[in-house]
Tab-separated table of C-alpha atoms and ligand atoms in Angstrom:
chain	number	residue	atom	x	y	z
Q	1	UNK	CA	-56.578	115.553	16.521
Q	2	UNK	CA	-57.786	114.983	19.690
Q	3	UNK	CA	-58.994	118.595	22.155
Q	4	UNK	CA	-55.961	118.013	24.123
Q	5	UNK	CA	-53.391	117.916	21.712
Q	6	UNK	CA	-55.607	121.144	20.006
Q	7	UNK	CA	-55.221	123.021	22.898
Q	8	UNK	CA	-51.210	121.661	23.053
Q	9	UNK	CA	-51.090	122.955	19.665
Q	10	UNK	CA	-51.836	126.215	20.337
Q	11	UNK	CA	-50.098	126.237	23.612
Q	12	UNK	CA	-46.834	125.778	21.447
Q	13	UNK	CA	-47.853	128.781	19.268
Q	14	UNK	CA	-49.985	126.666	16.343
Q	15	UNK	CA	-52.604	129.398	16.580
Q	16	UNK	CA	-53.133	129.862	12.658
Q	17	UNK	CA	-52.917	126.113	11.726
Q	18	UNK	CA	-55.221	125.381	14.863
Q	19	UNK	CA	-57.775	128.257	13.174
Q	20	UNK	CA	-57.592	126.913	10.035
Q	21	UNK	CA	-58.274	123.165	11.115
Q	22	UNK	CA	-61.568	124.650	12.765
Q	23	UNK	CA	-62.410	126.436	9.992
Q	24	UNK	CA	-61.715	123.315	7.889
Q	25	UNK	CA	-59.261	124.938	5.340
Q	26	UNK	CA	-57.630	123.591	2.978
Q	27	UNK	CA	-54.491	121.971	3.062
Q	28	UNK	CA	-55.985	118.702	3.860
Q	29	UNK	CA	-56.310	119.511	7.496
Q	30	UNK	CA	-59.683	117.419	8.562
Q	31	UNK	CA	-62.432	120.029	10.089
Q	32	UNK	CA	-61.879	119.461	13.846
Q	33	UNK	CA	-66.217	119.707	15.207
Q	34	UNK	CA	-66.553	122.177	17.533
Q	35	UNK	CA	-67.663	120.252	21.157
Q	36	UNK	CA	-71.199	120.753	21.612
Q	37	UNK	CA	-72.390	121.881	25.253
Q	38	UNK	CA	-75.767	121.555	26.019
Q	39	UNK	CA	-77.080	124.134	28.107
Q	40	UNK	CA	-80.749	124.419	29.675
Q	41	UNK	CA	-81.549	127.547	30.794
Q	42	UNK	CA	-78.442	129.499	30.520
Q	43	UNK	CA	-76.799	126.791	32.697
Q	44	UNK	CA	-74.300	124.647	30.902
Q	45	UNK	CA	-75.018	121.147	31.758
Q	46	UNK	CA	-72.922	117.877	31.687
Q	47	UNK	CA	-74.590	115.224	30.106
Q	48	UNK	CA	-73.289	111.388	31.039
Q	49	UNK	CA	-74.441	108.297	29.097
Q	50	UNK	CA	-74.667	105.498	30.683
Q	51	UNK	CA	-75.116	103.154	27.849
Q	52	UNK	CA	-71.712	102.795	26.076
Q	53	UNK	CA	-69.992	99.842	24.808
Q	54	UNK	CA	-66.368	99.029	24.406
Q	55	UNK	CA	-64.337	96.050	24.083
Q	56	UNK	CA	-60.823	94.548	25.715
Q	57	UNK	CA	-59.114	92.430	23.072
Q	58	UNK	CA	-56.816	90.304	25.368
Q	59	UNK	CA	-59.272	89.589	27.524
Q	60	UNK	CA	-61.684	88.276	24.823
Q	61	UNK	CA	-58.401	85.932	23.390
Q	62	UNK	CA	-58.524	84.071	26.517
Q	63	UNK	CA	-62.681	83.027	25.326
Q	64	UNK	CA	-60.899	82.397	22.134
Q	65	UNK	CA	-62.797	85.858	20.243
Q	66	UNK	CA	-61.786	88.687	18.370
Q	67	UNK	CA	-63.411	92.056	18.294
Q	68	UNK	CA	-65.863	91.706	15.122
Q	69	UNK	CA	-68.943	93.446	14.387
Q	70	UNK	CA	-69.895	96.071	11.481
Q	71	UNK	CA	-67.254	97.600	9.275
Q	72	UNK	CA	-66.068	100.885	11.421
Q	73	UNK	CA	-67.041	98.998	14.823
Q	74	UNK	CA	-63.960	97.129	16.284
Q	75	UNK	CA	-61.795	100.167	15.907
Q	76	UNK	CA	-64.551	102.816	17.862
Q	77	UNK	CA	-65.186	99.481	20.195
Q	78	UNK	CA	-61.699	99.615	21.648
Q	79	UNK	CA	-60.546	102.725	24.423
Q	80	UNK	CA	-56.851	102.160	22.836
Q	81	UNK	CA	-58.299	104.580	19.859
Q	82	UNK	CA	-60.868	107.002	21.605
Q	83	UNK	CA	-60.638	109.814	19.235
Q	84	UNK	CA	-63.628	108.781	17.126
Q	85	UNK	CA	-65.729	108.156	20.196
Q	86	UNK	CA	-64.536	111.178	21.619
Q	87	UNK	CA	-65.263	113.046	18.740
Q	88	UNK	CA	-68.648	111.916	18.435
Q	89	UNK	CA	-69.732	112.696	22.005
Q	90	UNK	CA	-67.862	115.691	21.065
Q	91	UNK	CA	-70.758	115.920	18.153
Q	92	UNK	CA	-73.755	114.924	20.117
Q	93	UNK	CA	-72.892	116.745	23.238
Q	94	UNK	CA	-71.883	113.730	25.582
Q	95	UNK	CA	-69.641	114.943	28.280
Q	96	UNK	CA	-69.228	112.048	29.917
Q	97	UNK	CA	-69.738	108.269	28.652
Q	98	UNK	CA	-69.754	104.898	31.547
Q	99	UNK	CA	-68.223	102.356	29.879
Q	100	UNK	CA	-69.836	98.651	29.945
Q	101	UNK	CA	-68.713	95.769	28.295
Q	102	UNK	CA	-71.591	92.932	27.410
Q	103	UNK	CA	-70.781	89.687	29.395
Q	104	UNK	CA	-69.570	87.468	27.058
Q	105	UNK	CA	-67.686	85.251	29.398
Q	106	UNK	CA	-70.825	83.555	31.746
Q	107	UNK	CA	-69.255	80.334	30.651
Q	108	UNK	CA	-66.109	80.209	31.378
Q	109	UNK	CA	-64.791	78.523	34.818
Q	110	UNK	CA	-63.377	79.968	37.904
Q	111	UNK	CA	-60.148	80.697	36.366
Q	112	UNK	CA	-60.123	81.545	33.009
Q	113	UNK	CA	-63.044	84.303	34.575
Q	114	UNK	CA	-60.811	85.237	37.475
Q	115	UNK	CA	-57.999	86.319	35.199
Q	116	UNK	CA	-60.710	87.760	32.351
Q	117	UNK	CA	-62.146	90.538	34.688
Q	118	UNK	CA	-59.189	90.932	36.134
Q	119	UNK	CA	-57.370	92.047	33.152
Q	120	UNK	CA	-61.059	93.746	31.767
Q	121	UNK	CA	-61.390	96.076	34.889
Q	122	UNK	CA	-57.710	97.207	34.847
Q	123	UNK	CA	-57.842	98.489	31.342
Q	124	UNK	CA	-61.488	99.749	31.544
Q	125	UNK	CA	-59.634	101.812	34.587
Q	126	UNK	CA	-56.783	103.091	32.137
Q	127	UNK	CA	-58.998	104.111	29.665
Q	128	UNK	CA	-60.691	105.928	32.364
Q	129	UNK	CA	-57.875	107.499	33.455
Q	130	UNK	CA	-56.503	108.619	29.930
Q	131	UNK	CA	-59.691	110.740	29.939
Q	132	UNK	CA	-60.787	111.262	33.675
Q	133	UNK	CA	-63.059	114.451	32.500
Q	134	UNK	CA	-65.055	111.945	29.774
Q	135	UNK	CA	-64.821	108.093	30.860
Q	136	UNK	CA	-65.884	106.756	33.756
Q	137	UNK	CA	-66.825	102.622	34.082
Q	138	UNK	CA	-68.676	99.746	35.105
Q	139	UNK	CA	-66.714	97.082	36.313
Q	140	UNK	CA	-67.241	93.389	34.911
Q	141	UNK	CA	-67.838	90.508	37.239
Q	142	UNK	CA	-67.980	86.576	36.438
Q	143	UNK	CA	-71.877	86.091	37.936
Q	144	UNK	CA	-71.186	82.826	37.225
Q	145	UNK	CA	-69.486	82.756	40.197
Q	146	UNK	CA	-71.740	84.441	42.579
Q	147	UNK	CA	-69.207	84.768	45.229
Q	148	UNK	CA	-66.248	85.695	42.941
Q	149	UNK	CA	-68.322	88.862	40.833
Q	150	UNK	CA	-69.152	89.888	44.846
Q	151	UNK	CA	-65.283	89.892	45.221
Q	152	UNK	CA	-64.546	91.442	41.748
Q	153	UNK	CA	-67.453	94.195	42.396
Q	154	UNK	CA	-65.686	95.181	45.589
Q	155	UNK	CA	-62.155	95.350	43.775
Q	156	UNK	CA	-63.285	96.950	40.749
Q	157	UNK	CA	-64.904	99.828	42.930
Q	158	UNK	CA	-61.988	99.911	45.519
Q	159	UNK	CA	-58.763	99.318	43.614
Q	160	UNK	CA	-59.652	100.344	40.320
Q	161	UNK	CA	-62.232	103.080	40.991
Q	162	UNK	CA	-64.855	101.855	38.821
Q	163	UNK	CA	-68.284	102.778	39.288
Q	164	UNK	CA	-70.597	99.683	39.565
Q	165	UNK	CA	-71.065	96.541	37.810
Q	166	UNK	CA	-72.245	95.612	34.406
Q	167	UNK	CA	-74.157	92.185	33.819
Q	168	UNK	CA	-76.328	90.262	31.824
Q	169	UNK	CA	-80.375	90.071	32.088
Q	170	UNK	CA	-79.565	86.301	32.521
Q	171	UNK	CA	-76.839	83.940	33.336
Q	172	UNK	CA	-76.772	80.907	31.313
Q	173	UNK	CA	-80.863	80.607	31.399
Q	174	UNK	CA	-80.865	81.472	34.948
Q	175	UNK	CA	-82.681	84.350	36.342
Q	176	UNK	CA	-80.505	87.020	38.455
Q	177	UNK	CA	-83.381	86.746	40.976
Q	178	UNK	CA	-82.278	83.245	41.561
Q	179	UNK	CA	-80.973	82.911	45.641
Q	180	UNK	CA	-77.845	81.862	44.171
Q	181	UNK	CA	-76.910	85.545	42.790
Q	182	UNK	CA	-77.166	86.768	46.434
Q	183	UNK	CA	-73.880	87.606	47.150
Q	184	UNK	CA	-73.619	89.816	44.416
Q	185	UNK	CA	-76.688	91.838	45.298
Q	186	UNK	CA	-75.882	91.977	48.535
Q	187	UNK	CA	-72.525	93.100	47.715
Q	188	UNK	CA	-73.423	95.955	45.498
Q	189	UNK	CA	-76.275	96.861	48.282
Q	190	UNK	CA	-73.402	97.140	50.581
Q	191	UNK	CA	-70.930	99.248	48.180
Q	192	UNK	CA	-74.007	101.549	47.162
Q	193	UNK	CA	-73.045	101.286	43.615
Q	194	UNK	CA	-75.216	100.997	40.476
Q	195	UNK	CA	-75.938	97.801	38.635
Q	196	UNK	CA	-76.339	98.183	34.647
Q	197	UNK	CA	-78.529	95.567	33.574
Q	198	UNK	CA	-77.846	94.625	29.824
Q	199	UNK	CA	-79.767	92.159	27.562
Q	200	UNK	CA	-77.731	89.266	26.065
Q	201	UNK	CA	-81.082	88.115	24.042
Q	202	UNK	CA	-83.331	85.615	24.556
Q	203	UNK	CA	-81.155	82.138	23.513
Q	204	UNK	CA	-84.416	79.641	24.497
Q	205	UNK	CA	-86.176	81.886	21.800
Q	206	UNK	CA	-83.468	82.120	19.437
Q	207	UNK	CA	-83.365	78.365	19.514
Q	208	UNK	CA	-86.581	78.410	17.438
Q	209	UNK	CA	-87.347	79.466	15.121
Q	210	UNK	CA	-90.004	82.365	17.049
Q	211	UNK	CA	-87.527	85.296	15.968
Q	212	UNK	CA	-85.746	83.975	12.717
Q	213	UNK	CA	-86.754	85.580	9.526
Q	214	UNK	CA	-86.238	89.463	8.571
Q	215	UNK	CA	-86.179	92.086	10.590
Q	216	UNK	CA	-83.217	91.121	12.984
Q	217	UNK	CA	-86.180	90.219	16.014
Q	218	UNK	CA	-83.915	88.310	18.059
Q	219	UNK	CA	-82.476	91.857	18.987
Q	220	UNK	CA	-85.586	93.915	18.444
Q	221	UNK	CA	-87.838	91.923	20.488
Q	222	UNK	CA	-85.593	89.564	22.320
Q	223	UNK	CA	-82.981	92.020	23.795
Q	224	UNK	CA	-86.040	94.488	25.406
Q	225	UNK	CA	-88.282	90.997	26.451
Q	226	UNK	CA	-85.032	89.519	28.254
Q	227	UNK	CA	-84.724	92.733	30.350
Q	228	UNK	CA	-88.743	93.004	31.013
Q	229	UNK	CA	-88.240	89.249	32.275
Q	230	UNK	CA	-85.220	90.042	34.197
Q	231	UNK	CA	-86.737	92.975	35.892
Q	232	UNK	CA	-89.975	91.337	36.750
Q	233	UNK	CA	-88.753	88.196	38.388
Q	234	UNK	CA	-86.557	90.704	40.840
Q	235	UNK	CA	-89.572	92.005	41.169
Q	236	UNK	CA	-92.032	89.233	41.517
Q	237	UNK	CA	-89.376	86.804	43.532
Q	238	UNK	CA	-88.934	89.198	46.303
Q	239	UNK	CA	-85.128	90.126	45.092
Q	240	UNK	CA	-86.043	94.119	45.702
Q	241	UNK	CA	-87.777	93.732	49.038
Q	242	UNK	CA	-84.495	91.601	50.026
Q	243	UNK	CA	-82.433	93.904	49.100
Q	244	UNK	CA	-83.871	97.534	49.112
Q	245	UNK	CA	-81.103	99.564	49.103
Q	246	UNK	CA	-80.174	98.459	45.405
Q	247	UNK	CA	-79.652	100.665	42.568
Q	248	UNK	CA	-80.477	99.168	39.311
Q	249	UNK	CA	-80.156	100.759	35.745
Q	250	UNK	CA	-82.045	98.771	32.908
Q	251	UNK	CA	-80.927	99.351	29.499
Q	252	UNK	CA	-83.398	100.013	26.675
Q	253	UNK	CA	-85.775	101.964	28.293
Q	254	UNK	CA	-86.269	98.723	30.533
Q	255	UNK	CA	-87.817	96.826	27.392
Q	256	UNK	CA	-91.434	96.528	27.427
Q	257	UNK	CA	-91.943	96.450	31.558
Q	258	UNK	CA	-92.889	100.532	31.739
Q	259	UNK	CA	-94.945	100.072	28.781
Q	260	UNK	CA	-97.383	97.825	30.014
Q	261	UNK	CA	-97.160	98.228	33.712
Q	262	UNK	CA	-100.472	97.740	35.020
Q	263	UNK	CA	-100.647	94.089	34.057
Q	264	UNK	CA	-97.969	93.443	36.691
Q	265	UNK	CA	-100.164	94.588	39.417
Q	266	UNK	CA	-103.061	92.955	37.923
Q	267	UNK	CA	-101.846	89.287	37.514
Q	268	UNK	CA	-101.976	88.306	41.254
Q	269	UNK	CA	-105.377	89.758	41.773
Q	270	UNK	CA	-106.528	87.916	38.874
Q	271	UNK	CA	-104.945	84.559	39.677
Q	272	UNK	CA	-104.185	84.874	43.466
Q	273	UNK	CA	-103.417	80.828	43.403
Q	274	UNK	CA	-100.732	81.022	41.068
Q	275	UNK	CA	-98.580	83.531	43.404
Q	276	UNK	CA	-96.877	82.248	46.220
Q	277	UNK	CA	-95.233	85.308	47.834
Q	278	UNK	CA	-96.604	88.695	49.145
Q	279	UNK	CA	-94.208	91.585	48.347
Q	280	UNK	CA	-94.014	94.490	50.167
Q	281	UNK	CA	-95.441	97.063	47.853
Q	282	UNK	CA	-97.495	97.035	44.660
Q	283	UNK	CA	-95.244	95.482	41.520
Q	284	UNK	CA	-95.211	99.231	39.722
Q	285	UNK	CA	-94.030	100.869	42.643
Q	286	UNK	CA	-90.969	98.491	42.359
Q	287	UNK	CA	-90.764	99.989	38.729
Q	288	UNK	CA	-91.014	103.144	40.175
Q	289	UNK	CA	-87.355	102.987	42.013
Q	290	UNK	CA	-85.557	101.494	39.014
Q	291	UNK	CA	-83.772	103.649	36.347
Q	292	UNK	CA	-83.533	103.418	32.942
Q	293	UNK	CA	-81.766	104.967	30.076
Q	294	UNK	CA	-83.909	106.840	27.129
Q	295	UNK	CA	-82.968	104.864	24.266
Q	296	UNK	CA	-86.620	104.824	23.232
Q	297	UNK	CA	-86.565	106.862	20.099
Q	298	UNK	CA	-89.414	108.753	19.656
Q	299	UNK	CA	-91.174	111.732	22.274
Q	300	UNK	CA	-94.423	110.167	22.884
Q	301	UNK	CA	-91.690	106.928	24.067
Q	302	UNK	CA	-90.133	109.195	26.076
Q	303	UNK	CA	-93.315	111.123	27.618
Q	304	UNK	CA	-94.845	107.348	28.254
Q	305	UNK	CA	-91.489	106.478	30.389
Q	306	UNK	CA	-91.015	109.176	32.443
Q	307	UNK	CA	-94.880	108.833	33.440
Q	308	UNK	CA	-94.636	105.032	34.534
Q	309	UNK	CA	-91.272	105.815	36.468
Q	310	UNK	CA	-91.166	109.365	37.348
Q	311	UNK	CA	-88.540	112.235	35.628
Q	312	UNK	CA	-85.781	111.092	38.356
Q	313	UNK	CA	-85.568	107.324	37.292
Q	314	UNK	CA	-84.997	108.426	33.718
Q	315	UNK	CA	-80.936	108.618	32.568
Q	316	UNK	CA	-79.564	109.159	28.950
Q	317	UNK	CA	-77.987	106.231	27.031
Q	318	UNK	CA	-76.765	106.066	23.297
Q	319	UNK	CA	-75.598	102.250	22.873
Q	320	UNK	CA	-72.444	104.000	21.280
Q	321	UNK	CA	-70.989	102.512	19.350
Q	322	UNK	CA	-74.186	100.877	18.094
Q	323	UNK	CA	-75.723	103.042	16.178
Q	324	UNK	CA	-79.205	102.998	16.898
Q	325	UNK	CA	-79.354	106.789	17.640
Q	326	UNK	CA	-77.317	110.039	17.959
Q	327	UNK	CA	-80.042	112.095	19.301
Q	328	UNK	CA	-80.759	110.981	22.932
Q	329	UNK	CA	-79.764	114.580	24.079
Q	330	UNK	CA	-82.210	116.057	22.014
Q	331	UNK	CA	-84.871	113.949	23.112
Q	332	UNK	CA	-84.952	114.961	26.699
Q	333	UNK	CA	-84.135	118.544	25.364
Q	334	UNK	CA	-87.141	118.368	23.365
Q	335	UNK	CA	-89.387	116.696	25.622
Q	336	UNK	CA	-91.726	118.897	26.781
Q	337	UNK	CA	-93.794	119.711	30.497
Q	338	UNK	CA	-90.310	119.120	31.975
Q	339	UNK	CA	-88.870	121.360	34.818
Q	340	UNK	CA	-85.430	122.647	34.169
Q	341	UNK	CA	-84.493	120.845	36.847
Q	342	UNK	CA	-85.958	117.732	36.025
Q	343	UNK	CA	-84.059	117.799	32.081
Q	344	UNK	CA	-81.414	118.933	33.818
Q	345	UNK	CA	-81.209	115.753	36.153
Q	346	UNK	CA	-82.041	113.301	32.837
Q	347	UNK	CA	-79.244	114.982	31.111
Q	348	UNK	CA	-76.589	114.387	33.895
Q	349	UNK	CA	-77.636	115.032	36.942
Q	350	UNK	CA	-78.731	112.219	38.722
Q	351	UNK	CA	-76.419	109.660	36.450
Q	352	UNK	CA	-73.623	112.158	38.123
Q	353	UNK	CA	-74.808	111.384	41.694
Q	354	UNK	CA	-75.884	107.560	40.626
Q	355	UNK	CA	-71.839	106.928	39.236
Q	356	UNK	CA	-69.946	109.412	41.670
Q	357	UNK	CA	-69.415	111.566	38.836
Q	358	UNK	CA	-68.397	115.580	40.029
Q	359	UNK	CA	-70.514	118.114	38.873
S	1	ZN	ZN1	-76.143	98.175	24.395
């Protein structure tokens, strides 16, 4: 039973069967979990995620795939069925999830993409609109296509009142710093949106056998080193001085780039004739304007992050409906020498202003 149709209920007079369901009596009448609100405070806050997956069937046909994954995933993967991933927000205290959807489509040609995000954005916008209070979305664009995702960014944010654009930490071996990707960055400069940057892997390292073996670390290492190589070449080939106005989320944490910072700064003092460009500021203070979702596990993770970035560049993700964690709430909750204000803005806050979600 979804809220709505518990409220409904009771609306029609269901009070007692309502108050038994919550009580989980008998009867066979599933427990319905209360909805957690997290509150800091004495304020109630709302908490967004930015770092949700989901998946559009008939626009993965046309690549010729189907929705697979772990036992339970395809059916919490698609928005047709949001009860379990409403339920478990419900659970965790996740008021608000942006939807993404990993590129899987970088290789497909003008058409077959044109008609894929086209049919992707429209029902990432229903879904939205089923739940306006608890989904809002990143729009998908064909990079591939540099001048096409510009156009689909624009449309996704206009027409279908999505929130920004999700993409890859690479197209097809090709770094999103590359001139070529332009358009798109100057596009979502232009629209003021945010850009969710999430790995697809490292395939040149998958190809050897570097991260075969036990211990899946093609995804352990290779999704967090394909977003610190992704980050550092918009760093390092000028992509942020071109284009200042950008607003980039990384997923992950932003892999290993806050956790080893200083080496960035130190490379082209150390080897001055192996850098070609001068950038406008210091390669940290470019990591310093980024954001990044918390899915980093453990406190002293945490604490680490928000020192490299700074409290405001830190938003919550949970990589539903992966599940590599339930608990990203309580890790800002718990983390401590934070102002209110600054937990508050980790929890919600400034994901809220970043995705034009109302307070
Ligand atoms: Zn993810």
């Amino acid at each position: 039973m979804t809220r709505r149709e518990l409220v409904e209920n009771t609306a029609v007079g269901e009070l007692a069967f309502v108050a038994c369901a919550i009580q989980g009596g008998s009867g066979g009448v599933e427990a319905q979990p209360r909805r957690r609100e997290v509150v800091v405070n004495g304020k109630r806050v709302k908490t967004v995620d930015v770092h949700a997956h989901c998946a559009v069937p008939e626009a993965m046909a046309l690549m010729g795939l189907k929705v697979t994954g772990q036992p339970n995933l395809p059916n919490v993967l698609l928005m047709s069925n949001a009860t379990d991933r409403l339920r478990a927000m419900d659970e965790q205290g996740i008021d608000v999830e942006a939807l993404s959807i990993n590129p899987y489509w970088y290789k497909a040609d003008r058409d077959v993409a044109q008609k894929l995000v086209t049919i992707q954005n429209e029902k990432l916008a229903e879904a939205c609109a089923a739940n306006p209070e608890r989904f809002v979305a990143f729009a998908s664009v064909a990079l591939q296509h540099p001048d096409l995702a510009a156009e689909q960014l624009e449309q996704g944010v206009r027409k279908y009142g999505l929130r920004g654009a999700a993409i890859g930490g690479s197209v097809n071996g090709e770094e999103l710093s590359d001139p070529k990707y332009h358009p798109f960055w100057a596009k979502a400069e232009a629209l003021g949106v945010l850009v969710f940057i999430h790995p697809q892997g490292t395939a040149e390292m998958n190809a050897t056998t570097r991260l075969k073996g036990n211990g899946l670390l093609d995804n352990v290492i290779g999704n967090p080193l394909e977003t610190t190589i992704a980050l550092s070449h918009l760093i390092f080939e000028g992509t942020l001085d071109q284009f200042p106005g950008l607003k980039i989320c990384a997923a992950h944490a932003g892999g290993y780039l806050p956790s080893y910072a200083g080496r960035s700064d130190q490379g082209c003092l150390t080897f001055p004739d192996r850098c070609n460009r001068t950038l406008k500021k210091k390669p940290t203070e470019y990591i310093r304007q980024l954001y990044y979702d918390n899915i980093i596990f453990t406190p002293e993770g945490m604490r680490h992050l928000v020192t490299e970035t700074g409290p405001g560049q830190v938003v919550m993700g949970t990589d539903y409906p992966y599940p590599w964690t339930t608990t990203s709430v309580d890790l800002i909750l718990a983390m401590p020498g934070l102002s209110d204000a600054e937990r508050v803005a980790m929890l919600g806050g400034t994901a809220a202003e970043l995705l034009g979600i109302k307070a």
